[in-house]
Each structure stands twice: as structure tokens, then as C-alpha cells.
Amino acid sequence: MTYRGWAGLIGTLVLLTGCGTEAAGSEPAGGPTSPRASTPTPTVSPTPPPPACPASGASITVGPVEPALGHRAVVLKLTNCRTTPITVNGYPDVAVLNARRRTMNVTITHGTSYMARDPGPTQIRLRKGESALAAVSWSNTVEVAEDKASGTYLAVARHRGDRPTIWPVDTDLGTTAKLTLTAWCLKFPN
């Protein structure tokens, strides 16, 4: 290309780079053409109401699954949510449910397991806000064939006859389909 050709090309490029309707860094006379970024206003979400206290006065929660060398356990926590004292005595009523929330055929024994010592049944009086604990434990033991018993939920009640609370808990029971349950206590024995 000749000197004239280069000069013409560079001149054209300089003119094209200067084309536009606005100068760099300035706004058009009518304001910005795109919405300005603004600091988002935090939305206040309402606090969910506290869970209703069941008629039994026993609010039951289930902790996370704690694993140890093929053994598993969850801690059940029963809290008195009434203004008057309630009494717990003995063992909670527990059932393992499948994904369709149907009771599974599981053997439940009371006592000490690899994961928790059973304090034995005693009568415990709980004032408003006080809690009692129990442990549900199992082993993922596969004796023959494939893993046959895996529950999806635990149904837990203070005692037989109370309406159970259903919690999602993956219970991989292996082929034995056995649970061990401790009695209610104020704190677990060492």
C-alpha cells in the first residue's frame, strides 16, 4: 500500500472511532439510557410463627444422623411447650417409615447400643421449656444379600397413644432391620 493509502486508512479509522452520539463519560441530555444501579432495598421477610404446641404438650425434634464405624444414631429431644408440667416415663414410641410413610417391619429393642447407653426407664417431670433426651441407634449390618431395609422417616411420640411427629431420617438398616432405643433422660450417662 502506498503512503497515501495508509494515510487515508488511518484517517478513516480515526474518524470512525470518534463517531457516536455521546462523549465518553457524559450522559445524554435526557438522563441515562439504562437504569442506574441502585443499592437493593433489603426485603423484610416475616418471621415464621413458632410451631404450635401439640395437645400432648410434648414438642419432639430429631437431630442429625451421627455415624460411627457402620453404626448410626439420632438424638430425640422432647421439650415441654405447655405452661403446666408434663411427665415422661420409659421409652419413646418410635416407628420407621418408608418413602410412602408406611410403617416398616423393624425390630425395636430397649437398651444400650454401640452408640448410646440406656439409663433405664425413670419418671421425669418437665416444666415449661425443659427437655428430655433419648437415642435411636442402628447398625448398617448386611448379613446376606442386598441392603433390604432403608427407612425414610421416623415417627416419634412421647409414649404409645400420643400422636407421633414425623421427621425425615435416612435409616440404612442393612439386612437386620433392627433399632435400639434408650429411655428418656435429662442427660445421657457417660
mmCIF file of C-alpha atoms in Angstrom:
data_model
loop_
_atom_site.group_PDB
_atom_site.id
_atom_site.type_symbol
_atom_site.label_atom_id
_atom_site.label_comp_id
_atom_site.label_asym_id
_atom_site.label_seq_id
_atom_site.Cartn_x
_atom_site.Cartn_y
_atom_site.Cartn_z
ATOM 1 C CA MET A 1 0.000 0.000 0.000
ATOM 2 C CA THR A 2 1.241 3.498 -0.757
ATOM 3 C CA TYR A 3 1.767 6.299 1.700
ATOM 4 C CA ARG A 4 -1.490 7.899 0.531
ATOM 5 C CA GLY A 5 -3.393 4.653 1.043
ATOM 6 C CA TRP A 6 -2.053 4.277 4.591
ATOM 7 C CA ALA A 7 -2.824 7.871 5.445
ATOM 8 C CA GLY A 8 -6.374 7.518 4.119
ATOM 9 C CA LEU A 9 -6.969 4.302 6.043
ATOM 10 C CA ILE A 10 -5.655 5.762 9.299
ATOM 11 C CA GLY A 11 -7.698 8.934 8.809
ATOM 12 C CA THR A 12 -10.862 6.928 8.231
ATOM 13 C CA LEU A 13 -10.231 4.839 11.327
ATOM 14 C CA VAL A 14 -9.650 7.970 13.435
ATOM 15 C CA LEU A 15 -12.911 9.457 12.187
ATOM 16 C CA LEU A 16 -14.844 6.244 12.825
ATOM 17 C CA THR A 17 -13.545 5.908 16.364
ATOM 18 C CA GLY A 18 -14.775 9.384 17.108
ATOM 19 C CA CYS A 19 -18.271 8.631 15.801
ATOM 20 C CA GLY A 20 -21.040 8.410 18.341
ATOM 21 C CA THR A 21 -23.799 10.424 19.858
ATOM 22 C CA GLU A 22 -22.223 10.983 23.273
ATOM 23 C CA ALA A 23 -18.868 11.956 24.571
ATOM 24 C CA ALA A 24 -17.188 9.344 26.735
ATOM 25 C CA GLY A 25 -18.131 9.683 30.401
ATOM 26 C CA SER A 26 -21.081 12.025 29.820
ATOM 27 C CA GLU A 27 -24.811 11.402 29.987
ATOM 28 C CA PRO A 28 -27.233 12.412 27.278
ATOM 29 C CA ALA A 29 -29.377 15.454 27.987
ATOM 30 C CA GLY A 30 -32.431 13.343 28.892
ATOM 31 C CA GLY A 31 -30.594 11.264 31.536
ATOM 32 C CA PRO A 32 -29.093 7.830 31.287
ATOM 33 C CA THR A 33 -30.383 5.420 28.699
ATOM 34 C CA SER A 34 -30.159 2.436 31.059
ATOM 35 C CA PRO A 35 -31.404 2.209 34.622
ATOM 36 C CA ARG A 36 -28.867 3.171 37.226
ATOM 37 C CA ALA A 37 -27.573 0.510 39.500
ATOM 38 C CA SER A 38 -29.039 1.083 42.905
ATOM 39 C CA THR A 39 -28.419 -0.435 46.260
ATOM 40 C CA PRO A 40 -31.010 -3.143 46.707
ATOM 41 C CA THR A 41 -33.518 -2.453 49.429
ATOM 42 C CA PRO A 42 -33.491 -5.351 51.843
ATOM 43 C CA THR A 43 -36.808 -7.105 51.968
ATOM 44 C CA VAL A 44 -38.009 -7.997 55.398
ATOM 45 C CA SER A 45 -39.400 -11.480 55.441
ATOM 46 C CA PRO A 46 -41.823 -12.192 58.208
ATOM 47 C CA THR A 47 -40.612 -14.408 60.990
ATOM 48 C CA PRO A 48 -42.393 -17.738 60.791
ATOM 49 C CA PRO A 49 -44.719 -18.314 63.700
ATOM 50 C CA PRO A 50 -43.428 -20.661 66.356
ATOM 51 C CA PRO A 51 -44.594 -24.231 65.867
ATOM 52 C CA ALA A 52 -47.883 -24.969 67.552
ATOM 53 C CA CYS A 53 -47.666 -26.920 70.754
ATOM 54 C CA PRO A 54 -49.307 -30.330 70.254
ATOM 55 C CA ALA A 55 -52.111 -31.369 72.585
ATOM 56 C CA SER A 56 -49.710 -33.673 74.437
ATOM 57 C CA GLY A 57 -47.511 -30.684 75.347
ATOM 58 C CA ALA A 58 -44.502 -32.589 74.013
ATOM 59 C CA SER A 59 -42.692 -30.926 71.127
ATOM 60 C CA ILE A 60 -40.317 -33.502 69.621
ATOM 61 C CA THR A 61 -37.311 -32.846 67.410
ATOM 62 C CA VAL A 62 -34.830 -35.285 65.879
ATOM 63 C CA GLY A 63 -31.150 -34.435 65.492
ATOM 64 C CA PRO A 64 -28.893 -35.337 62.570
ATOM 65 C CA VAL A 65 -27.728 -38.887 61.936
ATOM 66 C CA GLU A 66 -24.398 -39.455 63.687
ATOM 67 C CA PRO A 67 -22.321 -42.211 62.014
ATOM 68 C CA ALA A 68 -19.539 -44.329 63.571
ATOM 69 C CA LEU A 69 -17.970 -47.451 62.025
ATOM 70 C CA GLY A 70 -21.155 -48.802 60.453
ATOM 71 C CA HIS A 71 -23.310 -47.695 63.376
ATOM 72 C CA ARG A 72 -25.761 -44.792 63.322
ATOM 73 C CA ALA A 73 -27.746 -42.826 65.899
ATOM 74 C CA VAL A 74 -30.061 -39.859 66.213
ATOM 75 C CA VAL A 75 -30.940 -37.968 69.374
ATOM 76 C CA LEU A 76 -34.604 -37.368 70.117
ATOM 77 C CA LYS A 77 -35.371 -34.209 72.082
ATOM 78 C CA LEU A 78 -38.728 -33.789 73.773
ATOM 79 C CA THR A 79 -39.472 -30.275 75.076
ATOM 80 C CA ASN A 80 -42.441 -29.322 77.245
ATOM 81 C CA CYS A 81 -44.165 -26.499 75.366
ATOM 82 C CA ARG A 82 -47.097 -26.164 77.776
ATOM 83 C CA THR A 83 -47.267 -23.886 80.772
ATOM 84 C CA THR A 84 -48.010 -26.844 83.060
ATOM 85 C CA PRO A 85 -45.536 -29.652 83.771
ATOM 86 C CA ILE A 86 -45.632 -32.901 81.796
ATOM 87 C CA THR A 87 -44.255 -36.294 82.753
ATOM 88 C CA VAL A 88 -42.270 -38.687 80.614
ATOM 89 C CA ASN A 89 -41.647 -42.208 81.768
ATOM 90 C CA GLY A 90 -39.880 -45.007 79.991
ATOM 91 C CA TYR A 91 -39.219 -45.149 76.293
ATOM 92 C CA PRO A 92 -40.469 -43.074 73.369
ATOM 93 C CA ASP A 93 -42.735 -44.720 70.819
ATOM 94 C CA VAL A 94 -40.751 -44.953 67.551
ATOM 95 C CA ALA A 95 -41.569 -46.391 64.130
ATOM 96 C CA VAL A 96 -39.536 -46.444 60.911
ATOM 97 C CA LEU A 97 -41.490 -45.352 57.834
ATOM 98 C CA ASN A 98 -40.701 -45.919 54.168
ATOM 99 C CA ALA A 99 -40.844 -43.231 51.464
ATOM 100 C CA ARG A 100 -44.641 -43.682 51.251
ATOM 101 C CA ARG A 101 -44.846 -43.101 55.031
ATOM 102 C CA ARG A 102 -45.914 -46.656 55.720
ATOM 103 C CA THR A 103 -44.635 -48.435 58.828
ATOM 104 C CA MET A 104 -41.792 -50.827 58.084
ATOM 105 C CA ASN A 105 -41.304 -54.196 59.756
ATOM 106 C CA VAL A 106 -38.421 -53.321 62.091
ATOM 107 C CA THR A 107 -37.397 -54.955 65.374
ATOM 108 C CA ILE A 108 -37.059 -52.322 68.122
ATOM 109 C CA THR A 109 -35.309 -53.238 71.354
ATOM 110 C CA HIS A 110 -34.839 -51.166 74.502
ATOM 111 C CA GLY A 111 -31.338 -50.901 75.902
ATOM 112 C CA THR A 112 -27.732 -49.940 75.369
ATOM 113 C CA SER A 113 -26.142 -49.943 71.915
ATOM 114 C CA TYR A 114 -22.737 -49.211 70.431
ATOM 115 C CA MET A 115 -23.843 -45.554 70.121
ATOM 116 C CA ALA A 116 -25.712 -44.863 73.387
ATOM 117 C CA ARG A 117 -26.033 -46.168 76.934
ATOM 118 C CA ASP A 118 -29.530 -46.730 78.197
ATOM 119 C CA PRO A 119 -30.174 -45.087 81.581
ATOM 120 C CA GLY A 120 -33.240 -47.268 82.049
ATOM 121 C CA PRO A 121 -36.791 -46.025 82.488
ATOM 122 C CA THR A 122 -37.404 -43.368 85.116
ATOM 123 C CA GLN A 123 -40.185 -40.889 85.634
ATOM 124 C CA ILE A 124 -39.141 -37.373 84.616
ATOM 125 C CA ARG A 125 -41.182 -34.238 85.305
ATOM 126 C CA LEU A 126 -40.562 -31.428 82.824
ATOM 127 C CA ARG A 127 -41.566 -27.833 83.479
ATOM 128 C CA LYS A 128 -42.260 -25.445 80.593
ATOM 129 C CA GLY A 129 -39.220 -25.261 78.312
ATOM 130 C CA GLU A 130 -37.395 -28.208 79.887
ATOM 131 C CA SER A 131 -36.307 -31.142 77.721
ATOM 132 C CA ALA A 132 -35.667 -34.870 77.881
ATOM 133 C CA LEU A 133 -33.467 -36.883 75.510
ATOM 134 C CA ALA A 134 -33.484 -40.382 74.058
ATOM 135 C CA ALA A 135 -31.347 -42.068 71.395
ATOM 136 C CA VAL A 136 -32.342 -44.240 68.465
ATOM 137 C CA SER A 137 -29.448 -46.278 67.112
ATOM 138 C CA TRP A 138 -28.912 -48.941 64.479
ATOM 139 C CA SER A 139 -26.173 -50.741 62.596
ATOM 140 C CA ASN A 140 -25.896 -50.918 58.850
ATOM 141 C CA THR A 141 -25.228 -54.646 59.004
ATOM 142 C CA VAL A 142 -25.605 -56.653 55.826
ATOM 143 C CA GLU A 143 -25.586 -60.366 56.657
ATOM 144 C CA VAL A 144 -26.869 -61.912 53.440
ATOM 145 C CA ALA A 145 -27.840 -60.493 50.046
ATOM 146 C CA GLU A 146 -28.543 -56.824 49.441
ATOM 147 C CA ASP A 147 -29.465 -53.952 51.715
ATOM 148 C CA LYS A 148 -33.131 -54.716 52.372
ATOM 149 C CA ALA A 149 -34.244 -52.173 54.955
ATOM 150 C CA SER A 150 -33.862 -48.444 54.433
ATOM 151 C CA GLY A 151 -36.357 -46.144 56.047
ATOM 152 C CA THR A 152 -37.005 -42.560 55.037
ATOM 153 C CA TYR A 153 -38.794 -41.204 58.124
ATOM 154 C CA LEU A 154 -39.033 -41.742 61.867
ATOM 155 C CA ALA A 155 -42.400 -41.391 63.587
ATOM 156 C CA VAL A 156 -41.757 -40.407 67.220
ATOM 157 C CA ALA A 157 -44.181 -39.929 70.107
ATOM 158 C CA ARG A 158 -43.647 -39.309 73.831
ATOM 159 C CA HIS A 159 -45.287 -42.663 74.534
ATOM 160 C CA ARG A 160 -47.656 -45.091 72.873
ATOM 161 C CA GLY A 161 -51.017 -43.439 72.249
ATOM 162 C CA ASP A 162 -49.686 -39.909 71.569
ATOM 163 C CA ARG A 163 -49.848 -38.595 68.028
ATOM 164 C CA PRO A 164 -46.362 -39.058 66.503
ATOM 165 C CA THR A 165 -44.181 -36.374 64.981
ATOM 166 C CA ILE A 166 -42.725 -37.453 61.637
ATOM 167 C CA TRP A 167 -39.142 -36.470 60.812
ATOM 168 C CA PRO A 168 -37.115 -37.237 57.666
ATOM 169 C CA VAL A 169 -34.331 -39.591 58.796
ATOM 170 C CA ASP A 170 -32.469 -41.909 56.435
ATOM 171 C CA THR A 171 -32.222 -45.186 58.325
ATOM 172 C CA ASP A 172 -29.972 -47.559 56.405
ATOM 173 C CA LEU A 173 -30.717 -50.661 58.477
ATOM 174 C CA GLY A 174 -28.935 -53.205 56.308
ATOM 175 C CA THR A 175 -30.496 -56.672 56.258
ATOM 176 C CA THR A 176 -31.075 -56.912 60.019
ATOM 177 C CA ALA A 177 -33.807 -54.249 60.282
ATOM 178 C CA LYS A 178 -33.090 -53.650 63.982
ATOM 179 C CA LEU A 179 -33.175 -50.456 66.072
ATOM 180 C CA THR A 180 -32.123 -49.923 69.677
ATOM 181 C CA LEU A 181 -33.883 -47.291 71.744
ATOM 182 C CA THR A 182 -32.854 -45.683 75.032
ATOM 183 C CA ALA A 183 -35.253 -44.399 77.681
ATOM 184 C CA TRP A 184 -35.969 -40.706 78.106
ATOM 185 C CA CYS A 185 -33.369 -38.989 80.306
ATOM 186 C CA LEU A 186 -32.284 -35.469 81.254
ATOM 187 C CA LYS A 187 -28.736 -36.170 80.035
ATOM 188 C CA PHE A 188 -27.064 -39.246 78.621
ATOM 189 C CA PRO A 189 -24.914 -41.307 81.012
ATOM 190 C CA ASN A 190 -21.164 -41.373 80.336
#
